[in-house]
PDB file of C-alpha atoms in Angstrom:
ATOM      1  CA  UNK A   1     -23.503   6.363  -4.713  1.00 84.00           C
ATOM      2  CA  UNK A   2     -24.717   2.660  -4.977  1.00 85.00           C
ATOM      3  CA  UNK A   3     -22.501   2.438  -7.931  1.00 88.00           C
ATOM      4  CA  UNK A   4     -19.209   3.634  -6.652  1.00 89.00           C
ATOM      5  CA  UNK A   5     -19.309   1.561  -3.709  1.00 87.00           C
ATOM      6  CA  UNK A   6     -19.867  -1.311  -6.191  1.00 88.00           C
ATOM      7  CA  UNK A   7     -17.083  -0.211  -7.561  1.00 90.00           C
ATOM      8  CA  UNK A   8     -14.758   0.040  -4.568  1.00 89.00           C
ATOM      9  CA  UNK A   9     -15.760  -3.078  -3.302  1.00 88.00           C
ATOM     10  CA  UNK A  10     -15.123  -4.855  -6.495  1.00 86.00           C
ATOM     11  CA  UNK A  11     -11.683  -2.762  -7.222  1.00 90.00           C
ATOM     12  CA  UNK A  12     -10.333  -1.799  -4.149  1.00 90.00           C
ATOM     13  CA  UNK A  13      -7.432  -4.088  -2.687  1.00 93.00           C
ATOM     14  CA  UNK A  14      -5.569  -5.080   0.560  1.00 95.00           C
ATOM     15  CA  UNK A  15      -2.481  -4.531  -1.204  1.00 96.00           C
ATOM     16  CA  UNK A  16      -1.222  -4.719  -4.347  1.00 94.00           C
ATOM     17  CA  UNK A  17       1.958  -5.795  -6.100  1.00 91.00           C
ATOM     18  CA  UNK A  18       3.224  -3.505  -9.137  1.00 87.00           C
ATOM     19  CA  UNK A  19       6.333  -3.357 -10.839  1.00 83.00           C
ATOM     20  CA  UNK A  20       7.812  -5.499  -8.198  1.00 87.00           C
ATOM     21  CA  UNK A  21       6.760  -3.238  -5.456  1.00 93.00           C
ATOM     22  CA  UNK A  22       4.398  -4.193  -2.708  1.00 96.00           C
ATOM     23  CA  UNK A  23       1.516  -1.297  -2.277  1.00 96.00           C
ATOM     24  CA  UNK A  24      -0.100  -1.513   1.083  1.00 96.00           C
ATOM     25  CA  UNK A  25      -2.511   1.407   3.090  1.00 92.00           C
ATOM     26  CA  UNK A  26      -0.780   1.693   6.217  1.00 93.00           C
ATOM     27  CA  UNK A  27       1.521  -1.764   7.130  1.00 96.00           C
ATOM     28  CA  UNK A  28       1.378  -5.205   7.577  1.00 97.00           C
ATOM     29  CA  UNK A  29       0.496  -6.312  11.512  1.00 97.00           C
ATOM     30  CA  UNK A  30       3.587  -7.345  13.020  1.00 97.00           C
ATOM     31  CA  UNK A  31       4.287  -7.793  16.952  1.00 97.00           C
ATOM     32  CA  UNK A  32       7.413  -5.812  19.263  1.00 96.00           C
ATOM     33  CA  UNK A  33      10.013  -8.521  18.474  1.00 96.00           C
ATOM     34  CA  UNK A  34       9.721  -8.390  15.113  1.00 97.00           C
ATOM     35  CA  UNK A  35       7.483 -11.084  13.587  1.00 97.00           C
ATOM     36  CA  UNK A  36       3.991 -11.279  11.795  1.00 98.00           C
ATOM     37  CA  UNK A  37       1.174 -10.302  13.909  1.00 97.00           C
ATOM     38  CA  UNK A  38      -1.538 -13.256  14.081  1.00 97.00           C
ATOM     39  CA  UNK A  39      -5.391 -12.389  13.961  1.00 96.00           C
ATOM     40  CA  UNK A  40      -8.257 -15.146  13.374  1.00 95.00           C
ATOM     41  CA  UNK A  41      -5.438 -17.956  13.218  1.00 96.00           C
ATOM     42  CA  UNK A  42      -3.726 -16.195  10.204  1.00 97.00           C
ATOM     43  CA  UNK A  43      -0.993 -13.686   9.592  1.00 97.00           C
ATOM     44  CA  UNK A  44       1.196 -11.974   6.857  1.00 97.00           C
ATOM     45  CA  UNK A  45      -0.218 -12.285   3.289  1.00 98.00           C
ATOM     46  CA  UNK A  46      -2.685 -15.102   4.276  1.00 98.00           C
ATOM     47  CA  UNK A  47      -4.234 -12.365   6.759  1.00 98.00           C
ATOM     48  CA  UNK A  48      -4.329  -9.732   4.048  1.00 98.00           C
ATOM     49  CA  UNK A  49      -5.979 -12.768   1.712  1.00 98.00           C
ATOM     50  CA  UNK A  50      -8.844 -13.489   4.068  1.00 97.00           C
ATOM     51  CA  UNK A  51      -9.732 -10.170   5.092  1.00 97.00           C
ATOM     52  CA  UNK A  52      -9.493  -9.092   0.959  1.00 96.00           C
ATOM     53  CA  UNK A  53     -12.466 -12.327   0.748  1.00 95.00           C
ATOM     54  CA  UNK A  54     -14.140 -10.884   3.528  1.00 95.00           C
ATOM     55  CA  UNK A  55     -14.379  -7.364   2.243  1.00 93.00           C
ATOM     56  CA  UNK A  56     -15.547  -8.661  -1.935  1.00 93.00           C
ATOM     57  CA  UNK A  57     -17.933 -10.725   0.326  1.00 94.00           C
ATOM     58  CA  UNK A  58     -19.289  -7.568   2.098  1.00 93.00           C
ATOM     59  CA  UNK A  59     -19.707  -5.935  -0.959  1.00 92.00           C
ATOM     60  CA  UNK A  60     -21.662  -8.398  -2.654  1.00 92.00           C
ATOM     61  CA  UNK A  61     -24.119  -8.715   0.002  1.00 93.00           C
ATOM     62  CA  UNK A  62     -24.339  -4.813   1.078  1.00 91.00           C
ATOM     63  CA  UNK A  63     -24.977  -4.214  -3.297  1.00 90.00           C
ATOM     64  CA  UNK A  64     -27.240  -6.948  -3.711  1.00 91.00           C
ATOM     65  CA  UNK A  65     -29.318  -6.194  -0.352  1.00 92.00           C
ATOM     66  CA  UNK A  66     -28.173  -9.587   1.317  1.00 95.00           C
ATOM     67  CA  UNK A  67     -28.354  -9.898   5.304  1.00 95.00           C
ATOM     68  CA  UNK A  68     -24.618  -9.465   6.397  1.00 95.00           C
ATOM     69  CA  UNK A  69     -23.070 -12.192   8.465  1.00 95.00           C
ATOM     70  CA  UNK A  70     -22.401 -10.917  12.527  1.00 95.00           C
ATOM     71  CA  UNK A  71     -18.624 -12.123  12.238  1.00 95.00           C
ATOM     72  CA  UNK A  72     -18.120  -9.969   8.789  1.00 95.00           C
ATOM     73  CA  UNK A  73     -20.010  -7.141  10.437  1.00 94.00           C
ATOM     74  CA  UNK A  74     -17.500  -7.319  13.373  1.00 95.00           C
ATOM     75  CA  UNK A  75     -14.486  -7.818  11.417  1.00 95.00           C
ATOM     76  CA  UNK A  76     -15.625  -4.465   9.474  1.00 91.00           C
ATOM     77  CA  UNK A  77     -15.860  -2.422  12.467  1.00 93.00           C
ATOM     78  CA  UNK A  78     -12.105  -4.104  13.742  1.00 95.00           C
ATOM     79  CA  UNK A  79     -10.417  -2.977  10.434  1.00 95.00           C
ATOM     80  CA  UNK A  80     -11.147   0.342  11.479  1.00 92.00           C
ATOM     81  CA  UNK A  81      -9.944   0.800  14.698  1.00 92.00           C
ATOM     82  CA  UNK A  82      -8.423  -2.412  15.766  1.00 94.00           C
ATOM     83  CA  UNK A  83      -4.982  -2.618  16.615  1.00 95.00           C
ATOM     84  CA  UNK A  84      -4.008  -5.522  15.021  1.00 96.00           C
ATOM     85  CA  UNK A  85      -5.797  -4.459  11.679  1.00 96.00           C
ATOM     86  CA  UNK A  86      -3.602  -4.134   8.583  1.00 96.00           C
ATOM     87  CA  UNK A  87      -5.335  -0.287   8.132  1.00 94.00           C
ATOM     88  CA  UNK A  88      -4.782   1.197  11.553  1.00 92.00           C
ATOM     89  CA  UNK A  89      -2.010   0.066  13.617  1.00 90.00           C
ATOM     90  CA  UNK A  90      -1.964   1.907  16.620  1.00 92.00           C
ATOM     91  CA  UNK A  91      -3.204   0.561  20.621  1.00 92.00           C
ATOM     92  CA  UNK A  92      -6.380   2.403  20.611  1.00 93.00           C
ATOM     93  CA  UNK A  93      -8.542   5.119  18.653  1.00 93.00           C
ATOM     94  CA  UNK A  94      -9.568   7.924  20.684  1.00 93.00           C
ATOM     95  CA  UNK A  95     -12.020   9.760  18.692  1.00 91.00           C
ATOM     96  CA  UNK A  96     -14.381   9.913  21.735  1.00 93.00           C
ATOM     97  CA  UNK A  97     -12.034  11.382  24.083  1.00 94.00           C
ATOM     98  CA  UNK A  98     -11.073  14.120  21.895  1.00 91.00           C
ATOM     99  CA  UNK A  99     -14.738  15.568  21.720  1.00 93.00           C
ATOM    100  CA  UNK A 100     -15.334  14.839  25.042  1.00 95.00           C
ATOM    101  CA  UNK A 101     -12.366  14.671  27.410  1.00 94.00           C
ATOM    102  CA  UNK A 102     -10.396  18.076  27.962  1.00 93.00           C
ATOM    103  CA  UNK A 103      -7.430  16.475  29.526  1.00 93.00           C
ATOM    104  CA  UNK A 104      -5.123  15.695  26.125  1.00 91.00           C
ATOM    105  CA  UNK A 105      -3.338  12.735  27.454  1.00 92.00           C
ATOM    106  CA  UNK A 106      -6.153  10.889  27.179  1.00 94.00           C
ATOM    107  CA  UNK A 107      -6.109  12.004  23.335  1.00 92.00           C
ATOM    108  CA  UNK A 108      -2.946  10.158  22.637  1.00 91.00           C
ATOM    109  CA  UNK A 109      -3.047   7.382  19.962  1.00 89.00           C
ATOM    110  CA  UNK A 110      -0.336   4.856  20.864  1.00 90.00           C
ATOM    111  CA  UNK A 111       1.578   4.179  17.553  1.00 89.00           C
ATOM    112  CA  UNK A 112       2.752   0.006  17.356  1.00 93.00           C
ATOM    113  CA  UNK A 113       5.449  -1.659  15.912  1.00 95.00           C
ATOM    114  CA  UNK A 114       5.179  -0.921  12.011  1.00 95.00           C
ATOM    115  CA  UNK A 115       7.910   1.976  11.511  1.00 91.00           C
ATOM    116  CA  UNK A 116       9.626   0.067  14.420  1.00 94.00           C
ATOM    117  CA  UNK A 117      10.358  -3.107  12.326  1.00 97.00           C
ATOM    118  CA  UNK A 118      11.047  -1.239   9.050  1.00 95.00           C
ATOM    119  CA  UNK A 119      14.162  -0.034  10.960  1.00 94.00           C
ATOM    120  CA  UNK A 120      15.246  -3.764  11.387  1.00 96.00           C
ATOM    121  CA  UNK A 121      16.911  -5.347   7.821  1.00 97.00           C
ATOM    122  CA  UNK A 122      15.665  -8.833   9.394  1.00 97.00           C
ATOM    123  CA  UNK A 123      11.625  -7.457   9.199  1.00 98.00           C
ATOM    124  CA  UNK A 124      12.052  -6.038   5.401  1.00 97.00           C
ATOM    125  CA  UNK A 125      13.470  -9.061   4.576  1.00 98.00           C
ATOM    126  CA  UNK A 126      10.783 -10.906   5.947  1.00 98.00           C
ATOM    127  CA  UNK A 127       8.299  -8.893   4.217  1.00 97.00           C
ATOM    128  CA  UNK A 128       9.942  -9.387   0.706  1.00 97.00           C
ATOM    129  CA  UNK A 129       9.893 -13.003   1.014  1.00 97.00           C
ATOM    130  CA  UNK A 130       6.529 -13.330   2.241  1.00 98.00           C
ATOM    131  CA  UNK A 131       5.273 -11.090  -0.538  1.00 96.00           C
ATOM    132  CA  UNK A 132       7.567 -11.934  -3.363  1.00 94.00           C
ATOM    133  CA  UNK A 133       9.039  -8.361  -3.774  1.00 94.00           C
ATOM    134  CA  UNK A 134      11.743  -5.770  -3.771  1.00 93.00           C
ATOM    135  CA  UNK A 135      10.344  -3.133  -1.963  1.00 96.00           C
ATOM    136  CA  UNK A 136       7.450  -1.961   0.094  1.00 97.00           C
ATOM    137  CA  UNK A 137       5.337   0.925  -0.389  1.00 96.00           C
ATOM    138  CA  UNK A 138       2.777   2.149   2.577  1.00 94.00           C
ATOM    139  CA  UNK A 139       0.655   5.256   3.481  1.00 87.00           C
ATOM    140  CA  UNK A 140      -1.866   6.031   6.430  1.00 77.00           C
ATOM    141  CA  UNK A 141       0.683   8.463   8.127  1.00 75.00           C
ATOM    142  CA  UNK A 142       3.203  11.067   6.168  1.00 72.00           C
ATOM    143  CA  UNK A 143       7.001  11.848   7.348  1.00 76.00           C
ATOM    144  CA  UNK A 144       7.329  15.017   8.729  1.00 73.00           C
ATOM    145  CA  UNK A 145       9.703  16.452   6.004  1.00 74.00           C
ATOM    146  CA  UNK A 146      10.034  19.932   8.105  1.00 71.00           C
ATOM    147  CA  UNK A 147      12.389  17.938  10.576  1.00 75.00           C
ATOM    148  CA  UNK A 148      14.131  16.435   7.610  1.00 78.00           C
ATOM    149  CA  UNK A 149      12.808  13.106   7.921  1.00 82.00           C
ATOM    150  CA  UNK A 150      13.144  11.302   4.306  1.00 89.00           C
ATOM    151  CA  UNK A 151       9.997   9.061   2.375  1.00 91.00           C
ATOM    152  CA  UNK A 152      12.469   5.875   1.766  1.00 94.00           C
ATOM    153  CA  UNK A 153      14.698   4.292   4.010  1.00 94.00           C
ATOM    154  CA  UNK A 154      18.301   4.055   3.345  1.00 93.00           C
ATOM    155  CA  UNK A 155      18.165   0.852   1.638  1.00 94.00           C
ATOM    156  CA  UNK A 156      15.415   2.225  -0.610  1.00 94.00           C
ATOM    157  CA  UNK A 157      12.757  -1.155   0.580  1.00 96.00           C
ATOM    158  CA  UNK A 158      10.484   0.639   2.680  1.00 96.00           C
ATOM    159  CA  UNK A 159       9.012   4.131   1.171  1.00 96.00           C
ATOM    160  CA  UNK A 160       6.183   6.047   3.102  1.00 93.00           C
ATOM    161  CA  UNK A 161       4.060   7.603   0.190  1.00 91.00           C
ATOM    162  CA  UNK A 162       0.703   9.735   1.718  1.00 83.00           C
ATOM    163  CA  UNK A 163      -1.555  12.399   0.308  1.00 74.00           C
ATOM    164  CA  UNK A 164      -1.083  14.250   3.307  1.00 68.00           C
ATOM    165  CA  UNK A 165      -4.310  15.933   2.969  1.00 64.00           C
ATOM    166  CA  UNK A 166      -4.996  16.328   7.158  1.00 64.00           C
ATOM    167  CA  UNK A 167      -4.133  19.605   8.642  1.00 62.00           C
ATOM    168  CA  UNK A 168      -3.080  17.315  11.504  1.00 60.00           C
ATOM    169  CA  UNK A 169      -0.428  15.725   9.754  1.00 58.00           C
ATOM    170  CA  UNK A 170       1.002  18.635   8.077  1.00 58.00           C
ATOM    171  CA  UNK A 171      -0.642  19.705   5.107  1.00 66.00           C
ATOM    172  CA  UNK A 172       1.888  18.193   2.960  1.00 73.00           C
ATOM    173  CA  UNK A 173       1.631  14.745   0.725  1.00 81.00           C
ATOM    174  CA  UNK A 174       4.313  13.174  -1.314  1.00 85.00           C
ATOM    175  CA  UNK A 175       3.816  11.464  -4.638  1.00 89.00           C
ATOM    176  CA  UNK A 176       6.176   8.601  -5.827  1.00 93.00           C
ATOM    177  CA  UNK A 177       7.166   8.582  -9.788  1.00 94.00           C
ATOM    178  CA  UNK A 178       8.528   5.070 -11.376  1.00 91.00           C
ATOM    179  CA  UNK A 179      10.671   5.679 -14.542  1.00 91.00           C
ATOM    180  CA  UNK A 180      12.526   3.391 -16.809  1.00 91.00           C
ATOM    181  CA  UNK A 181      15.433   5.350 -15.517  1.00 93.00           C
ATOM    182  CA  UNK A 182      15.080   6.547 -12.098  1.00 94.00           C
ATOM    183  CA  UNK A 183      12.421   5.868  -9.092  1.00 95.00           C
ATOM    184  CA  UNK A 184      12.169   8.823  -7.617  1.00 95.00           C
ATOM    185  CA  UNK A 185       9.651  10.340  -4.306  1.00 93.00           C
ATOM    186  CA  UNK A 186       8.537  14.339  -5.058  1.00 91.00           C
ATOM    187  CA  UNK A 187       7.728  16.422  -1.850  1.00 87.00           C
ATOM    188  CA  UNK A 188       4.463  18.491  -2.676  1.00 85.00           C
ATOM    189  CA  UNK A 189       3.779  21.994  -1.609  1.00 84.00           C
ATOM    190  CA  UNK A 190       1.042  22.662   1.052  1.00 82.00           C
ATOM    191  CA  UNK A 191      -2.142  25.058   0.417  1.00 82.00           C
ATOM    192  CA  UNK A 192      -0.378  27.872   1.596  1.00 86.00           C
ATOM    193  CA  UNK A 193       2.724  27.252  -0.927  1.00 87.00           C
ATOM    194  CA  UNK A 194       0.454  26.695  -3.674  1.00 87.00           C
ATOM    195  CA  UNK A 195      -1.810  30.094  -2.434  1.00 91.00           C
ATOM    196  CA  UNK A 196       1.574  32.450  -2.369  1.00 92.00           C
ATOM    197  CA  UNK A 197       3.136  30.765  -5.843  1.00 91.00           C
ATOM    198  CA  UNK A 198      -0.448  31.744  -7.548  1.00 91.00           C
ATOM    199  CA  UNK A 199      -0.371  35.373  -5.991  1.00 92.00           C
ATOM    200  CA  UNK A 200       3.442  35.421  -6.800  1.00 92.00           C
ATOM    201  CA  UNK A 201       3.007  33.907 -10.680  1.00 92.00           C
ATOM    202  CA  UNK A 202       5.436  31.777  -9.611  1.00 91.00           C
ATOM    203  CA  UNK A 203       5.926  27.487  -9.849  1.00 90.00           C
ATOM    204  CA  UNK A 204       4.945  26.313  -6.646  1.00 87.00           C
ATOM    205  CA  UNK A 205       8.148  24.726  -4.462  1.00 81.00           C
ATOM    206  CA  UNK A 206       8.817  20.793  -5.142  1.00 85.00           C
ATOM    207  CA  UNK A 207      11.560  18.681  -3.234  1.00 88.00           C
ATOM    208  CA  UNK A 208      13.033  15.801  -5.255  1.00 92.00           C
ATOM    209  CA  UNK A 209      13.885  12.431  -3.157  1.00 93.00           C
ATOM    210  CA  UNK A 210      16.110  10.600  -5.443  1.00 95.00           C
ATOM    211  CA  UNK A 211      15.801   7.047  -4.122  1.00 95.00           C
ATOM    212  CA  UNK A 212      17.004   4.669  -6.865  1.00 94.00           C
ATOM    213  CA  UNK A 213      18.921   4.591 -10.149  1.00 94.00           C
ATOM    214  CA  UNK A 214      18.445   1.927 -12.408  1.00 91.00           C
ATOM    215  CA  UNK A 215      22.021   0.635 -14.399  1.00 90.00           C
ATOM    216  CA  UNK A 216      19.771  -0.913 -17.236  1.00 89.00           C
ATOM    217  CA  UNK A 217      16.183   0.805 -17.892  1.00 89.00           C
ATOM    218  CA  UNK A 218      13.698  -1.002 -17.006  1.00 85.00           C
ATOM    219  CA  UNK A 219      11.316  -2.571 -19.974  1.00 87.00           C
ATOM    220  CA  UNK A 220       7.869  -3.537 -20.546  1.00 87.00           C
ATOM    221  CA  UNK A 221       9.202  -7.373 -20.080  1.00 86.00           C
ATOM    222  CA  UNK A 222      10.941  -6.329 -16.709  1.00 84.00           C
ATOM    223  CA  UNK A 223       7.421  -5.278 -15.360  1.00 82.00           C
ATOM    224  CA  UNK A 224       4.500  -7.515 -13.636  1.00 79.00           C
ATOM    225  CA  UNK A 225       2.400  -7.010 -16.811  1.00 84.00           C
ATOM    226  CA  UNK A 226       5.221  -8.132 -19.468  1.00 88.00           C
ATOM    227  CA  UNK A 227       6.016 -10.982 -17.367  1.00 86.00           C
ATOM    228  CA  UNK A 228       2.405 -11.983 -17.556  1.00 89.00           C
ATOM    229  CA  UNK A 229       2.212 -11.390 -21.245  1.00 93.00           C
ATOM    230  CA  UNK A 230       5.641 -13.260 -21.772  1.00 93.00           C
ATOM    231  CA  UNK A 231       3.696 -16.104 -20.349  1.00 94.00           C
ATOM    232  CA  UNK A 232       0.804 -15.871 -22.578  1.00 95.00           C
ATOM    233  CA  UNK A 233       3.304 -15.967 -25.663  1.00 94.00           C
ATOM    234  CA  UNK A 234       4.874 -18.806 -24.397  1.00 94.00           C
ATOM    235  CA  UNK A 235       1.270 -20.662 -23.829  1.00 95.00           C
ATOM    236  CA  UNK A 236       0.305 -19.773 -27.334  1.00 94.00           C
ATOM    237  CA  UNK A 237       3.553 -20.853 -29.008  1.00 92.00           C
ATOM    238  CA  UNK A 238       3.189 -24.403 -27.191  1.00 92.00           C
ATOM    239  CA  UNK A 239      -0.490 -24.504 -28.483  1.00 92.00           C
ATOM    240  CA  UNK A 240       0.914 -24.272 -31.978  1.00 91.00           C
ATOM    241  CA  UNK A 241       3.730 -26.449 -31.529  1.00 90.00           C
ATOM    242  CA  UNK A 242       1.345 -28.345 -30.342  1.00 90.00           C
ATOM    243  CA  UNK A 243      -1.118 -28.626 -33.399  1.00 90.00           C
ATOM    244  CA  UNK A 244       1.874 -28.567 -35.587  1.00 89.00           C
ATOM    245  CA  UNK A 245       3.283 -31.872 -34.453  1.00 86.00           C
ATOM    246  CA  UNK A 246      -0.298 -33.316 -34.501  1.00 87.00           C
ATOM    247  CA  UNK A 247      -0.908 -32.529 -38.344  1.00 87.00           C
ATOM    248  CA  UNK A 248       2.932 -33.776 -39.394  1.00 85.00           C
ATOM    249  CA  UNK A 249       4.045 -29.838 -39.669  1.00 84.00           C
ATOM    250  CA  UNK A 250       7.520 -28.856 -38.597  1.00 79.00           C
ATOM    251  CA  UNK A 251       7.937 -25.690 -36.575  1.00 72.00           C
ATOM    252  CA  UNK A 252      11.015 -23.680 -35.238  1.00 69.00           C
TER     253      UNK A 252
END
């Protein structure tokens, strides 16, 4: 156990840029008109930044038996159910009044201003620039694909990606696949699909959300990885241009 929270700790991420894509849990706080949410003086990526230091710091301590600091402890327990934190996003959790409250109003979780924004082109925009990126990929809560609700928006920036593995939110996840050619969200089948396609001998039911074509595939030197390796080549060639002109040698 000791070891895989080690390893969480030291792999796990506040988001993560791939391929050009942002990949984030559930959103990035953000207020009703539209702007970055501020918590502890910071906001947008910087926010993300601090609490990612906060959490390796954590970690450290928690593996190597270290007293915890009070205002890491507190900012733990906020990520978890605090409104403004970048992995919950809604007014209040109400956990306690579903075990002990019968009336169900008092049940509701009041959702904030994520999905909200990602319906204004001013917000995404935002988002790209702050991040660097073309599009943004986030979790937490599936689309209800029964009422025909799609993963991406119609612009293709924002896509909603979740395993979908609560009964509460439907009992069905969605899986995004990143081609060369095509990106492309799959819609998988719940328990009960996958129960009746076994008794059946049949291929369990997948829905196919095209959401982008690509004119020109995309190559290892269009990724985050190439670009980084590009850079290494051209560090290495300057080295040995370098050397070159130092011993009197000639070099293309």
């Amino acid at each position: 156990l000791m070891r895989l929270l080690e390893y969480f700790f030291s792999q796990g991420k506040t988001y993560h840029i791939h391929n050009n894509n942002l990949n984030i849990h559930a959103l990035v706080p953000s207020t009703e008109t539209g702007e970055f949410e501020e918590l502890l003086g910071r906001k947008g990526k910087e926010l993300l930044d601090f609490i990612q230091d906060t959490i390796v710091r954590v970690g450290k301590n928690y593996v190597e038996g270290k007293t915890q600091k009070e205002k890491d402890q507190a900012l733990f327990f906020y990520l978890w159910c605090g409104p403004k934190s970048p992995f919950f996003g809604k007014h209040a959790m109400k956990t306690f009044e579903r075990y002990f409250l019968i009336d169900t109003e008092s049940h509701k979780e009041k959702t904030l201003y994520w999905k909200q924004n990602l319906q204004a082109d001013a917000f995404k925009q935002k988002l790209l620039d702050e991040f660097g990126v073309r599009r943004v990929i986030f979790g937490h809560t599936p689309i209800d694909f029964s009422k025909g609700k799609q993963m991406a928006s119609d612009d293709g920036v924002a896509i909603n990606v979740d395993g979908g593995f609560a009964a509460a939110y439907y009992n069905r996840g969605h899986a995004l696949v990143h081609t060369p050619h095509q990106l492309y969200g799959i819609i998988l089948p719940t328990p009960e699909e996958m129960k009746e396609a076994e008794m059946k001998l049949e291929s369990v039911p997948l829905s196919i959300e095209l959401i982008d074509e690509f004119s020109h595939p995309m190559k290892i030197k269009d990724t985050e990885k190439g670009k980084k390796l590009n850079k290494r080549v051209d560090e290495l060639l300057s080295r040995i241009r370098s050397l070159a002109k130092r011993n009197g040698l000639q070099t293309l």
